[in-house]
XYZ file of C-alpha atoms in Angstrom:
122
model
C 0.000 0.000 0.000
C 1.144 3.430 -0.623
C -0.368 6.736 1.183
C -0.346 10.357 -0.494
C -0.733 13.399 1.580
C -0.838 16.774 -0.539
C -0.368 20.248 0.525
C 0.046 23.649 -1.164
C -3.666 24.365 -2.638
C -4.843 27.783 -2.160
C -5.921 30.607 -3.814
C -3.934 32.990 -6.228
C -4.605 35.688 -8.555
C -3.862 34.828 -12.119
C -0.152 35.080 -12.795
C 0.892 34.063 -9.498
C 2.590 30.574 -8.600
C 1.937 27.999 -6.209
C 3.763 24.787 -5.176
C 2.471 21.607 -4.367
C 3.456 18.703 -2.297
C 2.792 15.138 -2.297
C 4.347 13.155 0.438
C 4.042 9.245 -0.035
C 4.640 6.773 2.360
C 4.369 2.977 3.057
C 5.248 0.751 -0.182
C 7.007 4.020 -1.968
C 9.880 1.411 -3.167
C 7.401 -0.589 -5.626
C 6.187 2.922 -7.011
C 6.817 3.370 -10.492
C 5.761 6.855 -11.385
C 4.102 9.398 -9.703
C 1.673 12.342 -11.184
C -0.583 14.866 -10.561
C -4.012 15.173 -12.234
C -6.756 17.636 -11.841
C -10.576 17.852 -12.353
C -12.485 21.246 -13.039
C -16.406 20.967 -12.244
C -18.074 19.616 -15.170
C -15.092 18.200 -16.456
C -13.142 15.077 -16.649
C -9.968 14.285 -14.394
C -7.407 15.088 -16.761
C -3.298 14.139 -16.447
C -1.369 17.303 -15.486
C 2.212 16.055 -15.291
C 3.890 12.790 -14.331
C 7.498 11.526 -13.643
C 9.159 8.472 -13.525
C 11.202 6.873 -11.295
C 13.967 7.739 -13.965
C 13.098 11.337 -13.801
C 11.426 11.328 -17.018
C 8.742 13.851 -17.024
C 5.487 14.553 -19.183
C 2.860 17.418 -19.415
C -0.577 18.204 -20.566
C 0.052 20.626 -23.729
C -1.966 23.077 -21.555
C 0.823 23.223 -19.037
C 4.009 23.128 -20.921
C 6.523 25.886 -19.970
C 4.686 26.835 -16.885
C 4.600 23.466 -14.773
C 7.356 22.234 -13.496
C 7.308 18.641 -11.702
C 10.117 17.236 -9.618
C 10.668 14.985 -7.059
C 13.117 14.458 -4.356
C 13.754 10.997 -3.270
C 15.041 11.771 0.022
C 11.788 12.812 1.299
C 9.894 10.858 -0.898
C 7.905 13.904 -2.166
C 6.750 15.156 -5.532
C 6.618 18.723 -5.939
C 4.690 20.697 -8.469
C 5.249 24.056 -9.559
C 3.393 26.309 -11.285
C 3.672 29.454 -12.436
C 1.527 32.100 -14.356
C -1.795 30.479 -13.024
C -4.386 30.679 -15.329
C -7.937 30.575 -13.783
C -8.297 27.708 -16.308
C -6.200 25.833 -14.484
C -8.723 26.270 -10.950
C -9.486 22.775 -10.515
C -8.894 19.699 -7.305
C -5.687 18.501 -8.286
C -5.041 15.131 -6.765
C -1.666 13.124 -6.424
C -1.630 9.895 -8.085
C 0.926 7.282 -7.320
C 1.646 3.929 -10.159
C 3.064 0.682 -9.427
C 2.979 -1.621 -12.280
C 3.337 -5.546 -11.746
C 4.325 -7.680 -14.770
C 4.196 -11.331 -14.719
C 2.457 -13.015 -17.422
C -0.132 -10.000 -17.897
C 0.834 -6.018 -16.895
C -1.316 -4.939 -14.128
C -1.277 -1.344 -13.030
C -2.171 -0.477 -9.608
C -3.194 3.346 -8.638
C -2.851 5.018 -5.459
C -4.495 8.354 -4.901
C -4.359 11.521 -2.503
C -7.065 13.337 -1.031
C -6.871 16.610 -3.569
C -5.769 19.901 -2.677
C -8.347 22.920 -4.116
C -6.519 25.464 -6.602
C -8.552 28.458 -7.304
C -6.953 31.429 -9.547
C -9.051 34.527 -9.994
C -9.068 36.815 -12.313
């Protein structure tokens, strides 16, 4: 099992920045990649950005060049970044933590935070 406890959600004015955390704990060695997604009302939960265990990242177009994910392995936290906040981008945005298990089939398992409320005004 793997817990995920996220911090850093507020509110902001559009073109501000916020940062947030995702501290896992428990079976964080089996973890393959970690991400953070986000879900506006009305709309579907949608993949922010992810990174691997490698350090290979990946963002949503909508994000590109002002979300930065890291990670530091000492504390076994992900951070997000993100700069010139849109209020597009005001949405829950949860931590989500992948451990994939191949044997004769490849079986994903998800873990999931609680979600942490960002709200940009305009």
């Amino acid at each position: 099992q793997v817990q995920l406890v996220e911090s850093g959600g507020g509110l902001v004015q559009a073109g501000g920045s916020l940062r947030l955390s995702c501290a896992a704990s428990g079976s964080i060695f089996s973890i393959n990649a970690m991400g953070w997604y986000r879900q506006a009302p009305g709309k579907q939960r949608e993949l922010v950005a992810s990174i691997t265990a490698g350090g290979s990242t990946n963002y949503a177009d909508s994000v590109k060049g002002r979300f930065t994910i890291s990670r530091d392995n000492a504390k076994n936290t992900v951070y997000l970044q993100m700069n010139s906040l849109k209020p597009e981008d005001t949405a829950v945005y949860s931590c989500n933590a992948r451990r994939v298990v191949i044997t004769t089939t490849r079986v994903a398992y998800d873990y999931w935070g609680q979600g942490t409320q960002v709200t940009v005004s305009s």
